[in-house]
């Protein structure tokens, strides 16, 4: 699914999320995702916006991201239609884009990855 977002070469993509969950536990993993969200968000709005993602794309190693790719990434995770990503939407998106998490939950996780994120937020 991640390959659908961009035309970049994902041949060497390695999904570290399952091993992170095993090492950190579910809450530690979500905490790391939240840290990543904070690095990318607009500090005033508390959301990842087009502008903040464009500005911070260097942190992702995506300094050549085109505007349409940024829009596509935001729309992929935008559940409420506001054009930006909340912390919850970002966490859900990151879990959905992990092939290892979507194929099967690690033994240290109960339920689906999406329900794990929802449980921690609800």
mmCIF file of C-alpha atoms in Angstrom:
data_model
loop_
_atom_site.group_PDB
_atom_site.id
_atom_site.type_symbol
_atom_site.label_atom_id
_atom_site.label_comp_id
_atom_site.label_asym_id
_atom_site.label_seq_id
_atom_site.Cartn_x
_atom_site.Cartn_y
_atom_site.Cartn_z
ATOM 1 C CA UNK A 1 0.000 0.000 0.000
ATOM 2 C CA UNK A 2 2.850 2.389 0.776
ATOM 3 C CA UNK A 3 4.110 1.929 -2.763
ATOM 4 C CA UNK A 4 0.830 3.352 -4.037
ATOM 5 C CA UNK A 5 1.540 6.662 -2.335
ATOM 6 C CA UNK A 6 4.735 7.496 -4.164
ATOM 7 C CA UNK A 7 6.639 6.538 -7.294
ATOM 8 C CA UNK A 8 9.810 6.081 -5.244
ATOM 9 C CA UNK A 9 11.599 2.726 -5.320
ATOM 10 C CA UNK A 10 10.400 0.600 -2.386
ATOM 11 C CA UNK A 11 12.391 -2.499 -3.322
ATOM 12 C CA UNK A 12 14.652 -2.052 -0.298
ATOM 13 C CA UNK A 13 11.820 -1.184 2.104
ATOM 14 C CA UNK A 14 12.198 -2.915 5.457
ATOM 15 C CA UNK A 15 9.282 -2.820 7.876
ATOM 16 C CA UNK A 16 10.635 -2.329 11.397
ATOM 17 C CA UNK A 17 7.273 -1.862 13.097
ATOM 18 C CA UNK A 18 6.695 -5.532 14.102
ATOM 19 C CA UNK A 19 10.130 -5.730 15.753
ATOM 20 C CA UNK A 20 9.552 -2.369 17.443
ATOM 21 C CA UNK A 21 6.332 -3.668 18.986
ATOM 22 C CA UNK A 22 8.081 -6.794 20.218
ATOM 23 C CA UNK A 23 10.856 -4.704 21.765
ATOM 24 C CA UNK A 24 8.852 -1.727 23.083
ATOM 25 C CA UNK A 25 5.419 -3.224 23.678
ATOM 26 C CA UNK A 26 2.243 -1.739 22.243
ATOM 27 C CA UNK A 27 2.250 1.395 24.406
ATOM 28 C CA UNK A 28 5.947 2.074 23.769
ATOM 29 C CA UNK A 29 5.389 1.656 20.042
ATOM 30 C CA UNK A 30 2.479 4.125 20.040
ATOM 31 C CA UNK A 31 4.622 6.503 22.072
ATOM 32 C CA UNK A 32 7.281 6.385 19.327
ATOM 33 C CA UNK A 33 4.654 7.051 16.660
ATOM 34 C CA UNK A 34 3.438 10.037 18.683
ATOM 35 C CA UNK A 35 7.010 11.339 18.885
ATOM 36 C CA UNK A 36 7.238 11.080 15.089
ATOM 37 C CA UNK A 37 3.948 12.937 14.775
ATOM 38 C CA UNK A 38 5.233 15.756 16.969
ATOM 39 C CA UNK A 39 8.327 16.104 14.777
ATOM 40 C CA UNK A 40 6.168 16.531 11.657
ATOM 41 C CA UNK A 41 3.243 18.569 12.957
ATOM 42 C CA UNK A 42 2.577 22.273 12.723
ATOM 43 C CA UNK A 43 3.299 23.489 16.252
ATOM 44 C CA UNK A 44 0.509 26.048 16.250
ATOM 45 C CA UNK A 45 -2.219 23.844 14.782
ATOM 46 C CA UNK A 46 -1.234 20.560 16.442
ATOM 47 C CA UNK A 47 -1.784 18.784 13.101
ATOM 48 C CA UNK A 48 0.341 17.577 10.241
ATOM 49 C CA UNK A 49 -0.568 19.991 7.473
ATOM 50 C CA UNK A 50 0.564 20.246 3.879
ATOM 51 C CA UNK A 51 2.966 23.007 4.857
ATOM 52 C CA UNK A 52 4.411 21.217 7.892
ATOM 53 C CA UNK A 53 4.890 17.967 5.986
ATOM 54 C CA UNK A 54 6.552 19.777 3.096
ATOM 55 C CA UNK A 55 8.801 21.669 5.510
ATOM 56 C CA UNK A 56 9.688 18.566 7.534
ATOM 57 C CA UNK A 57 9.939 16.044 4.695
ATOM 58 C CA UNK A 58 13.726 16.206 5.043
ATOM 59 C CA UNK A 59 13.300 14.398 8.383
ATOM 60 C CA UNK A 60 11.779 11.526 6.415
ATOM 61 C CA UNK A 61 14.577 11.494 3.873
ATOM 62 C CA UNK A 62 12.073 12.626 1.252
ATOM 63 C CA UNK A 63 13.599 15.926 0.218
ATOM 64 C CA UNK A 64 12.418 15.397 -3.362
ATOM 65 C CA UNK A 65 8.708 14.944 -2.502
ATOM 66 C CA UNK A 66 6.429 16.570 -5.026
ATOM 67 C CA UNK A 67 3.411 18.582 -3.870
ATOM 68 C CA UNK A 68 0.971 16.022 -5.282
ATOM 69 C CA UNK A 69 2.718 13.262 -3.317
ATOM 70 C CA UNK A 70 2.300 15.254 -0.097
ATOM 71 C CA UNK A 71 -1.392 15.796 -0.861
ATOM 72 C CA UNK A 72 -1.782 12.072 -1.581
ATOM 73 C CA UNK A 73 -0.092 11.133 1.694
ATOM 74 C CA UNK A 74 -2.314 13.478 3.681
ATOM 75 C CA UNK A 75 -5.499 12.329 1.964
ATOM 76 C CA UNK A 76 -4.579 8.659 2.546
ATOM 77 C CA UNK A 77 -4.719 9.184 6.307
ATOM 78 C CA UNK A 78 -7.258 12.022 6.588
ATOM 79 C CA UNK A 79 -10.262 10.345 8.187
ATOM 80 C CA UNK A 80 -12.264 13.474 9.024
ATOM 81 C CA UNK A 81 -11.756 15.329 5.730
ATOM 82 C CA UNK A 82 -10.061 18.412 7.154
ATOM 83 C CA UNK A 83 -7.017 18.114 4.885
ATOM 84 C CA UNK A 84 -4.602 17.485 7.760
ATOM 85 C CA UNK A 85 -3.608 14.601 10.019
ATOM 86 C CA UNK A 86 -4.349 14.505 13.721
ATOM 87 C CA UNK A 87 -2.128 12.403 15.945
ATOM 88 C CA UNK A 88 -4.759 9.642 15.920
ATOM 89 C CA UNK A 89 -5.032 9.692 12.110
ATOM 90 C CA UNK A 90 -1.231 9.636 11.790
ATOM 91 C CA UNK A 91 -0.921 6.604 14.076
ATOM 92 C CA UNK A 92 -3.659 4.733 12.208
ATOM 93 C CA UNK A 93 -2.001 5.565 8.870
ATOM 94 C CA UNK A 94 1.415 4.366 10.020
ATOM 95 C CA UNK A 95 -0.047 1.064 11.229
ATOM 96 C CA UNK A 96 -2.024 0.603 7.979
ATOM 97 C CA UNK A 97 1.098 1.216 5.884
ATOM 98 C CA UNK A 98 3.077 -1.477 7.706
ATOM 99 C CA UNK A 99 2.855 -4.747 5.749
ATOM 100 C CA UNK A 100 4.134 -6.691 8.753
ATOM 101 C CA UNK A 101 1.424 -5.365 11.053
ATOM 102 C CA UNK A 102 -1.374 -5.732 8.546
ATOM 103 C CA UNK A 103 -0.460 -9.330 7.648
ATOM 104 C CA UNK A 104 -0.650 -10.516 11.234
ATOM 105 C CA UNK A 105 -0.338 -9.082 14.678
ATOM 106 C CA UNK A 106 2.822 -9.874 16.604
ATOM 107 C CA UNK A 107 2.296 -12.219 19.535
ATOM 108 C CA UNK A 108 2.824 -9.394 22.020
ATOM 109 C CA UNK A 109 -0.186 -7.547 20.592
ATOM 110 C CA UNK A 110 -3.788 -8.490 21.193
ATOM 111 C CA UNK A 111 -6.334 -7.742 18.474
ATOM 112 C CA UNK A 112 -5.789 -5.891 15.234
ATOM 113 C CA UNK A 113 -3.156 -3.155 14.971
ATOM 114 C CA UNK A 114 -5.857 -0.563 14.290
ATOM 115 C CA UNK A 115 -7.836 -1.613 17.364
ATOM 116 C CA UNK A 116 -4.622 -1.344 19.419
ATOM 117 C CA UNK A 117 -4.279 2.322 18.390
ATOM 118 C CA UNK A 118 -7.980 2.983 18.955
ATOM 119 C CA UNK A 119 -7.877 1.360 22.415
ATOM 120 C CA UNK A 120 -4.997 3.602 23.487
ATOM 121 C CA UNK A 121 -6.854 6.711 22.310
ATOM 122 C CA UNK A 122 -10.311 5.889 23.619
#
